[in-house]
Short mmCIF file of C-alpha atoms in Angstrom, two decimals:
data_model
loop_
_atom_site.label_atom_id
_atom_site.label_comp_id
_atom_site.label_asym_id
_atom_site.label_seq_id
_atom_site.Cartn_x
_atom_site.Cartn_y
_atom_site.Cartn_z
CA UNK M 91 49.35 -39.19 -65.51
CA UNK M 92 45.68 -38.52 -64.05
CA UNK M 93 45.59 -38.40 -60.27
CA UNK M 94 43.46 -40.62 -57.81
CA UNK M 95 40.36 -39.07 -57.54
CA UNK M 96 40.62 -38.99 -53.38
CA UNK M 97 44.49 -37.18 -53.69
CA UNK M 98 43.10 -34.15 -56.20
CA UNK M 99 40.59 -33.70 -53.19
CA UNK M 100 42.90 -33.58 -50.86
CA UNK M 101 44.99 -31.69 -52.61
CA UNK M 102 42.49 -28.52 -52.79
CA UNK M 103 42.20 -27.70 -48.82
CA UNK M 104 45.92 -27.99 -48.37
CA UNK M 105 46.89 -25.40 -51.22
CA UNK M 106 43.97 -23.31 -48.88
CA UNK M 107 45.89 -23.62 -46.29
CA UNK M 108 49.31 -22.86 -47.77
CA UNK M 109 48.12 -19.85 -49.04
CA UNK M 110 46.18 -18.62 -45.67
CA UNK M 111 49.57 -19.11 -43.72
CA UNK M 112 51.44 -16.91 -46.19
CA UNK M 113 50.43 -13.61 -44.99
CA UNK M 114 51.40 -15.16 -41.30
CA UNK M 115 54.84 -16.18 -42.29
CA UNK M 116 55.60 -12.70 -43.21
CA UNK M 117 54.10 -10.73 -40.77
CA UNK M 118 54.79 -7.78 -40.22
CA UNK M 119 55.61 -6.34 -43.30
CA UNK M 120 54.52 -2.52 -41.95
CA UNK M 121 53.92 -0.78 -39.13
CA UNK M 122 51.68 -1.91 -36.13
CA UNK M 123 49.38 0.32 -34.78
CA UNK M 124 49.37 -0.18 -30.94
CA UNK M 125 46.05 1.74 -29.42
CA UNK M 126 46.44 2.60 -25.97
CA UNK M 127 43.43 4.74 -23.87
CA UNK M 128 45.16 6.79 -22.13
CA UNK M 129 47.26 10.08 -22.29
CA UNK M 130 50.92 10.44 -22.35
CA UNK M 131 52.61 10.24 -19.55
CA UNK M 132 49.80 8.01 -17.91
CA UNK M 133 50.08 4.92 -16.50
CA UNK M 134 48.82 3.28 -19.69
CA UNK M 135 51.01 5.00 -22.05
CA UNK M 136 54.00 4.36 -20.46
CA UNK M 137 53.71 0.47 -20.27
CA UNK M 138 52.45 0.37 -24.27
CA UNK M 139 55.85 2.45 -24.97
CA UNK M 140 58.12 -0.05 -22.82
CA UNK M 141 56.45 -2.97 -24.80
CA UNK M 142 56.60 -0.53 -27.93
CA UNK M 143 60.33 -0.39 -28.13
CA UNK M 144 61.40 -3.75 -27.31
CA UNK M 145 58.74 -5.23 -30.12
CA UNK M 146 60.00 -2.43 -32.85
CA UNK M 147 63.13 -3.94 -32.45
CA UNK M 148 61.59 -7.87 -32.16
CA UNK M 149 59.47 -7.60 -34.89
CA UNK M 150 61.43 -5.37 -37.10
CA UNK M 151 58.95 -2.46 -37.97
CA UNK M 152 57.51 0.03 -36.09
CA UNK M 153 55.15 -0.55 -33.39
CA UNK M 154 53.72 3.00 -32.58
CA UNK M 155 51.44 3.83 -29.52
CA UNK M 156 48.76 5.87 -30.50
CA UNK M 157 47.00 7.37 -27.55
CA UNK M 158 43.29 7.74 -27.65
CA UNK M 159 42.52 9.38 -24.01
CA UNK M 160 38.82 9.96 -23.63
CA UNK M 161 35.30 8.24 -23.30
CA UNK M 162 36.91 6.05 -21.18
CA UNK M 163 38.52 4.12 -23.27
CA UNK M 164 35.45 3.57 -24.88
CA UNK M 165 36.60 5.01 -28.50
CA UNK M 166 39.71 3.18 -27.89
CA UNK M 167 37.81 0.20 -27.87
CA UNK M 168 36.02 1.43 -31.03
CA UNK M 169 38.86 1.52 -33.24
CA UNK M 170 39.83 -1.46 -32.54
CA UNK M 171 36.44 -3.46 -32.79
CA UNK M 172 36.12 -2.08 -36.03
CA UNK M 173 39.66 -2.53 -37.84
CA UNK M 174 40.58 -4.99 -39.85
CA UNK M 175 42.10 -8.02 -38.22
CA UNK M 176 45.00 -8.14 -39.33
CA UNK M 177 47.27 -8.00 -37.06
CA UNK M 178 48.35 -4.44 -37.79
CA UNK M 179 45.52 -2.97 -35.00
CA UNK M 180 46.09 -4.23 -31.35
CA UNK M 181 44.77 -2.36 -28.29
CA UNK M 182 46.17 -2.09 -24.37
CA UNK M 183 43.24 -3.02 -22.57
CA UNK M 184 43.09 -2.61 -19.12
CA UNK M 185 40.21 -3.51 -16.38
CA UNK M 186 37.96 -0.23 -17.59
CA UNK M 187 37.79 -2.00 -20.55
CA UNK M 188 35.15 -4.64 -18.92
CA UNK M 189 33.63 -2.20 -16.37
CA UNK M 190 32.49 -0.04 -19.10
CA UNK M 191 30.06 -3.26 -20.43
CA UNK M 192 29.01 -3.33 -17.07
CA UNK M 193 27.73 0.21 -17.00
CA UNK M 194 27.64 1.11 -20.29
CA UNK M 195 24.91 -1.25 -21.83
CA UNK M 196 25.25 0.44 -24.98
CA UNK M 197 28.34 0.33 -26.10
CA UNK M 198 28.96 -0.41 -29.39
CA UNK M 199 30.80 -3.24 -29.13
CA UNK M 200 30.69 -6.37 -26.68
CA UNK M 201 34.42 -6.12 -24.76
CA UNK M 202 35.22 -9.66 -25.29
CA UNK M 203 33.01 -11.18 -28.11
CA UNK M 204 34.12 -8.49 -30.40
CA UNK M 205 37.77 -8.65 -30.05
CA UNK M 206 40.88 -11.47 -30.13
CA UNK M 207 42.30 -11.85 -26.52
CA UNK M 208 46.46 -12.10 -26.53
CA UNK M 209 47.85 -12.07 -23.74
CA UNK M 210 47.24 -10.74 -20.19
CA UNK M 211 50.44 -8.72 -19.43
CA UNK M 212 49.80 -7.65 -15.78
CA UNK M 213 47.71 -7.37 -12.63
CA UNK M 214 47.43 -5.02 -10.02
CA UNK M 215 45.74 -3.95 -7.11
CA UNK M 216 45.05 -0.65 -5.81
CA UNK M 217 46.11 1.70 -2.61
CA UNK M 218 43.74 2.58 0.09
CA UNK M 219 45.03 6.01 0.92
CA UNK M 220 43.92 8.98 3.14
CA UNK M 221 45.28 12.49 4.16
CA UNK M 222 47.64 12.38 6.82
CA UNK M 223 45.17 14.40 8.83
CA UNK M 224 42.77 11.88 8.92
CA UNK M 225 42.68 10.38 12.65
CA UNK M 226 43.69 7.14 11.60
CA UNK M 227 46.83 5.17 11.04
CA UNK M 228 45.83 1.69 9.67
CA UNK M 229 43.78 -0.47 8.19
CA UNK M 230 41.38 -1.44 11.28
CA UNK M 231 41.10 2.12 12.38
CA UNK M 232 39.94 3.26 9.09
CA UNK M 233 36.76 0.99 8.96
CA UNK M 234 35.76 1.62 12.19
CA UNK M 235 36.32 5.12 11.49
CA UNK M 236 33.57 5.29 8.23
CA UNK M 237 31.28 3.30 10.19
CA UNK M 238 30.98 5.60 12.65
CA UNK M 239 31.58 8.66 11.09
CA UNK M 240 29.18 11.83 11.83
CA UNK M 241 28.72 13.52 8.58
CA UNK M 242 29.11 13.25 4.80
CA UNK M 243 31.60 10.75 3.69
CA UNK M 244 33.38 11.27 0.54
CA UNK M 245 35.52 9.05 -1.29
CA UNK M 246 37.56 10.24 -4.64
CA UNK M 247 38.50 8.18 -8.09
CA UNK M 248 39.74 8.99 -11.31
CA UNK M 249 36.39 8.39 -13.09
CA UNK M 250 33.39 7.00 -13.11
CA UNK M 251 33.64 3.29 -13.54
CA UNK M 252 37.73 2.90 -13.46
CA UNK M 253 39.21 0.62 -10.33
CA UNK M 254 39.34 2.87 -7.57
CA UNK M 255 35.18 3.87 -8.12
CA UNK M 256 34.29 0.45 -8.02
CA UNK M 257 36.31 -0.64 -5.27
CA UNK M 258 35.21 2.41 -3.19
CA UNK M 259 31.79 0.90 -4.34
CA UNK M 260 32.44 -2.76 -2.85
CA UNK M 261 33.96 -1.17 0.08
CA UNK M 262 30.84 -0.08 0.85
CA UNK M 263 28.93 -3.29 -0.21
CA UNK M 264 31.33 -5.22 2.23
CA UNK M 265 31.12 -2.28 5.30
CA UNK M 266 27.19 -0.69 4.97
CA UNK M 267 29.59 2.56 4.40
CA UNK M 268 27.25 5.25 2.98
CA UNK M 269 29.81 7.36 1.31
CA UNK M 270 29.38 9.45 -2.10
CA UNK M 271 31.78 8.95 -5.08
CA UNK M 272 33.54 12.07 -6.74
CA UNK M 273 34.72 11.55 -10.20
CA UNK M 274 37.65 13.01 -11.21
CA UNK M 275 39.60 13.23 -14.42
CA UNK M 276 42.17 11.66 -13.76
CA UNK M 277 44.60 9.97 -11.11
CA UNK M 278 46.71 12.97 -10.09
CA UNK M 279 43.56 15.61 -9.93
CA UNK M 280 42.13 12.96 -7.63
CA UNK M 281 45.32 12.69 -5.82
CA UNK M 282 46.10 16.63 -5.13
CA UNK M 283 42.46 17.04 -3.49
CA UNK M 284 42.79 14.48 -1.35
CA UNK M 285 46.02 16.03 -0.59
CA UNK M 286 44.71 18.75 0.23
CA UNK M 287 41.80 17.83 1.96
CA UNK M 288 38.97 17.73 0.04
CA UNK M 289 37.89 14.73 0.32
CA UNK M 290 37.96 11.49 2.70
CA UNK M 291 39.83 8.49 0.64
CA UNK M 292 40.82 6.98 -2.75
CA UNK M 293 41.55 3.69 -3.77
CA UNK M 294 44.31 5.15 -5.98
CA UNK M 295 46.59 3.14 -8.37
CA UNK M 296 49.70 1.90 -6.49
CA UNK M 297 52.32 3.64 -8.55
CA UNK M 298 50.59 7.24 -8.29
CA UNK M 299 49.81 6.65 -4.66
CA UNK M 300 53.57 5.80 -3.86
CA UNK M 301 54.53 9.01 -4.57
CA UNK M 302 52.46 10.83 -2.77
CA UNK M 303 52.95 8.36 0.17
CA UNK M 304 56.64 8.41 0.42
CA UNK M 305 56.32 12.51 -0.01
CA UNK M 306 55.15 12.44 3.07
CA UNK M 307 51.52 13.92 1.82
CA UNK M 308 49.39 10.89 1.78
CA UNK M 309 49.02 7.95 4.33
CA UNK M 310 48.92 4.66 2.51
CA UNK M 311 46.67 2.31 4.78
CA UNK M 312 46.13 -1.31 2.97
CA UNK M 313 46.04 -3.24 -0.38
CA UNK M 314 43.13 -4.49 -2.80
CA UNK M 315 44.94 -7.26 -3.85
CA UNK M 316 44.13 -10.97 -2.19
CA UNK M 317 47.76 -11.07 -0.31
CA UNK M 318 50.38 -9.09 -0.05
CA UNK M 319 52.50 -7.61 -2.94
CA UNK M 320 56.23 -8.05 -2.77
CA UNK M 321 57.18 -4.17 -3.85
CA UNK M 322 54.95 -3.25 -0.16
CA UNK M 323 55.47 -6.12 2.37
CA UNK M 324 54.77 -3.98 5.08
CA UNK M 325 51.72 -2.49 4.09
CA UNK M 326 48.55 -5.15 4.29
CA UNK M 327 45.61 -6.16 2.05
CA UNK M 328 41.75 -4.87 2.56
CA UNK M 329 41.13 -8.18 3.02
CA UNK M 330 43.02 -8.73 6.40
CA UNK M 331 40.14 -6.69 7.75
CA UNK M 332 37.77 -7.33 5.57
CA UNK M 333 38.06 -11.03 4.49
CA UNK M 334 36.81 -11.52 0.70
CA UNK M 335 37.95 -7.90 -0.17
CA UNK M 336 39.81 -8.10 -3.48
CA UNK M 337 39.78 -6.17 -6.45
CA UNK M 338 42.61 -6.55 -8.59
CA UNK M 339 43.40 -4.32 -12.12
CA UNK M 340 44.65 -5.84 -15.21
CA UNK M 341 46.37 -5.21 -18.39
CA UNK M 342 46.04 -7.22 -21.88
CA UNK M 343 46.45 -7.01 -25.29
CA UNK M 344 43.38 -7.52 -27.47
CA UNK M 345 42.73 -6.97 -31.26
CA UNK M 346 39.97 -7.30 -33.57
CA UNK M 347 37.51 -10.45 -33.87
CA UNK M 348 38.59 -13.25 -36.12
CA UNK M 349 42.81 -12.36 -35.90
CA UNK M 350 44.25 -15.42 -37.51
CA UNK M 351 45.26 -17.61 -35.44
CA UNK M 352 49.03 -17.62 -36.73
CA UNK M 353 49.01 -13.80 -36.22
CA UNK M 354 47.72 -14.21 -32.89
CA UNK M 355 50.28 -16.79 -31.78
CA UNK M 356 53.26 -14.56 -33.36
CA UNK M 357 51.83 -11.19 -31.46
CA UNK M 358 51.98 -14.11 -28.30
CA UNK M 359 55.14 -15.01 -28.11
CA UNK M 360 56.63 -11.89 -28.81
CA UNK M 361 54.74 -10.09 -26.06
CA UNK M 362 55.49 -13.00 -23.80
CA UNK M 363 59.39 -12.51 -24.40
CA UNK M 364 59.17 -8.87 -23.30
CA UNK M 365 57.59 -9.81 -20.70
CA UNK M 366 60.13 -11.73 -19.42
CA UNK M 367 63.16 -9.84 -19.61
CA UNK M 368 64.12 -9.15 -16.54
CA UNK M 369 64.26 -5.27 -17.01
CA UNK M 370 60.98 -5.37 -17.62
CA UNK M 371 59.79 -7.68 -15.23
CA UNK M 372 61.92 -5.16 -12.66
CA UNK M 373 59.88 -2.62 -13.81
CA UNK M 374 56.61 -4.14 -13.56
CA UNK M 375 57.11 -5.01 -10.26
CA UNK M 376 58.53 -1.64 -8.83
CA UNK M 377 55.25 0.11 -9.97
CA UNK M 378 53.71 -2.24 -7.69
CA UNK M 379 52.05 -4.70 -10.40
CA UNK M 380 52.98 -8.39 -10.85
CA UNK M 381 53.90 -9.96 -14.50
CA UNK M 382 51.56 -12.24 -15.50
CA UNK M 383 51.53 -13.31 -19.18
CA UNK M 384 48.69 -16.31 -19.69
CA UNK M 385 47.21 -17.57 -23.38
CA UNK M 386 44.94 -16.29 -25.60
CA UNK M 387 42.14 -18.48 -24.44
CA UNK M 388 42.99 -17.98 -20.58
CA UNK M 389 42.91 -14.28 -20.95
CA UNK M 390 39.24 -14.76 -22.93
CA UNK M 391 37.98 -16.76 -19.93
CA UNK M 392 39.75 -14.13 -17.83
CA UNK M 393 38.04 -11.35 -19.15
CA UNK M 394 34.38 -13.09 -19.43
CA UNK M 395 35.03 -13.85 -15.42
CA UNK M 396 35.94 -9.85 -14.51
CA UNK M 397 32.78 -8.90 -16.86
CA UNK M 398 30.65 -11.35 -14.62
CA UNK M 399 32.40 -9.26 -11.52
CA UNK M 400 31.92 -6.26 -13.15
CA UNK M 401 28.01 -6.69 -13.37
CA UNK M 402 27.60 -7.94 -10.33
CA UNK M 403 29.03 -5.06 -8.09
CA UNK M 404 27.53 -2.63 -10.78
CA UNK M 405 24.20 -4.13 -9.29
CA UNK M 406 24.72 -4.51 -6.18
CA UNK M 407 26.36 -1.01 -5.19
CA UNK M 408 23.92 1.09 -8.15
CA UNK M 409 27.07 2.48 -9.41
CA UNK M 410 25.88 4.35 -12.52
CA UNK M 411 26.82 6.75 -15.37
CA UNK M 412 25.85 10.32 -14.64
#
């Protein structure tokens, strides 16, 4: 019997699209390379490795963090641009991810144009922390304290370009602060000098600088986050003295450009269940960052809006690479 002209036609794009889902439906069928930029034991690497286990076990193959610690997450960012999409290459992004576009105008790769946004898994904002020696005991003291001081002004980070640089940077945008940045490398090199006096103040990650707070060793002043964060009720945000102070961190998962969209909603949903079990969500929380979890396309407009951020302090501070 000859078919209808019209039904062979149709019947050509829907065998396409039979056999485009295949790979899809059985995905994974091998091990999923999960690129994190950071060392072990780092902030980073520890929330890929929570996500890590629970997904091995989801997904039913391996999901192995592979730590890529240098460049600023710039070769990080690399490898993932340039594998294939697949789904078997995903990356932890985090907010240096969008500040290095911002100062980096040669990168070799565009950080959201070149990759497939997943999900946003957290936010967080940072600690505004200074020796205990420092004569000041909150929030309002401190800014009256680096407007006035006599002196060079120092203020600490873990790097060039990661959260706690730029928000020393619009700290000074917002106060007229003249205060010089010194890199570190790292969180907890930053951390020990300030500890010991070396420098002035460090808007430090809220999990490292809880530890040093509750030692007794550093005094933990305010938040950069726009209210409050359950896991610190007492202590209060930048913005209380400084209204329109916020600068929040972030963590996502990303892949390559063009991820099928099947792929992309599997790699979804599974993240999204780990996200809310409630051990994780516990945990999340206690390291003083909030569970977020949004779509593929909200975390792309996400990311484009932090970028736009990202410039714009970049230019207004003249934070730079040295």
């Amino acid at each position: 019997m000859k078919l209808p002209r019209a039904f062979g036609v149709l019947a050509i794009p829907l065998s396409l699209c039979v056999a485009a889902s295949a790979p899809a439906q059985d995905y994974p069928t091998r091990p999923i390379r999960f690129i994190t930029a950071a060392a072990q034991g780092g902030t980073s690497d520890i929330l890929a490795r929570i996500f890590a286990v629970h997904l091995t076990e989801s997904l039913k193959q391996p999901v192995v963090v592979d730590n890529r610690a240098s460049a600023s997450g710039v070769i990080a960012g690399e490898l993932t641009s340039t594998a294939p999409p697949d789904g078997y290459t995903i990356l932890l992004a985090y907010h240096q991810h969008t500040v290095n576009a911002a100062l980096n105008q040669k990168l070799p790769y565009h950080p959201v144009n070149s990759f497939t946004p997943i999900t946003q898994l957290t936010s967080a904002g940072l600690m505004l922390v200074v020796n205990p020696q420092t004569p000041v005991t909150n929030l309002k003291e401190f800014v009256e304290w680096t407007r006035t001081y006599k002196g060079a002004l120092n203020f600490g980070s873990a790097g060039i370009g990661t959260g706690g640089h730029l928000a020393g940077e619009l700290y000074k945008v917002m106060t007229g602060v003249k205060a010089e940045h010194i890199p570190y490398k790292g969180a907890g090199p930053a951390l020990m000098d300030l500890v010991a006096g070396q420098y002035h103040f460090n808007f430090s990650g809220i999990q490292p600088a809880q530890v040093q707070v509750r030692a007794g060793k550093l005094r933990g002043l305010a938040v950069t986050t726009p209210k409050r964060i359950a896991a610190l009720p007492d202590i209060p945000t930048v913005a209380e003295e400084l209204p329109g102070f916020e600068f929040v961190g972030w963590y996502g998962v990303i892949g390559p450009a063009n991820l099928p969209t099947p792929i992309v909603a599997r790699l979804h949903d599974e993240f999204i269940k780990v996200l809310n079990r409630a051990d994780v969500r516990e945990r999340i929380l206690a390291d003083g960052s909030e569970p977020v979890g949004t779509t593929p396309e909200e975390f792309r407009q996400f990311m484009l809006a932090d970028l736009a951020k990202s410039v714009k302090l970049v230019k207004e501070s003249g934070a730079k690479l040295d």
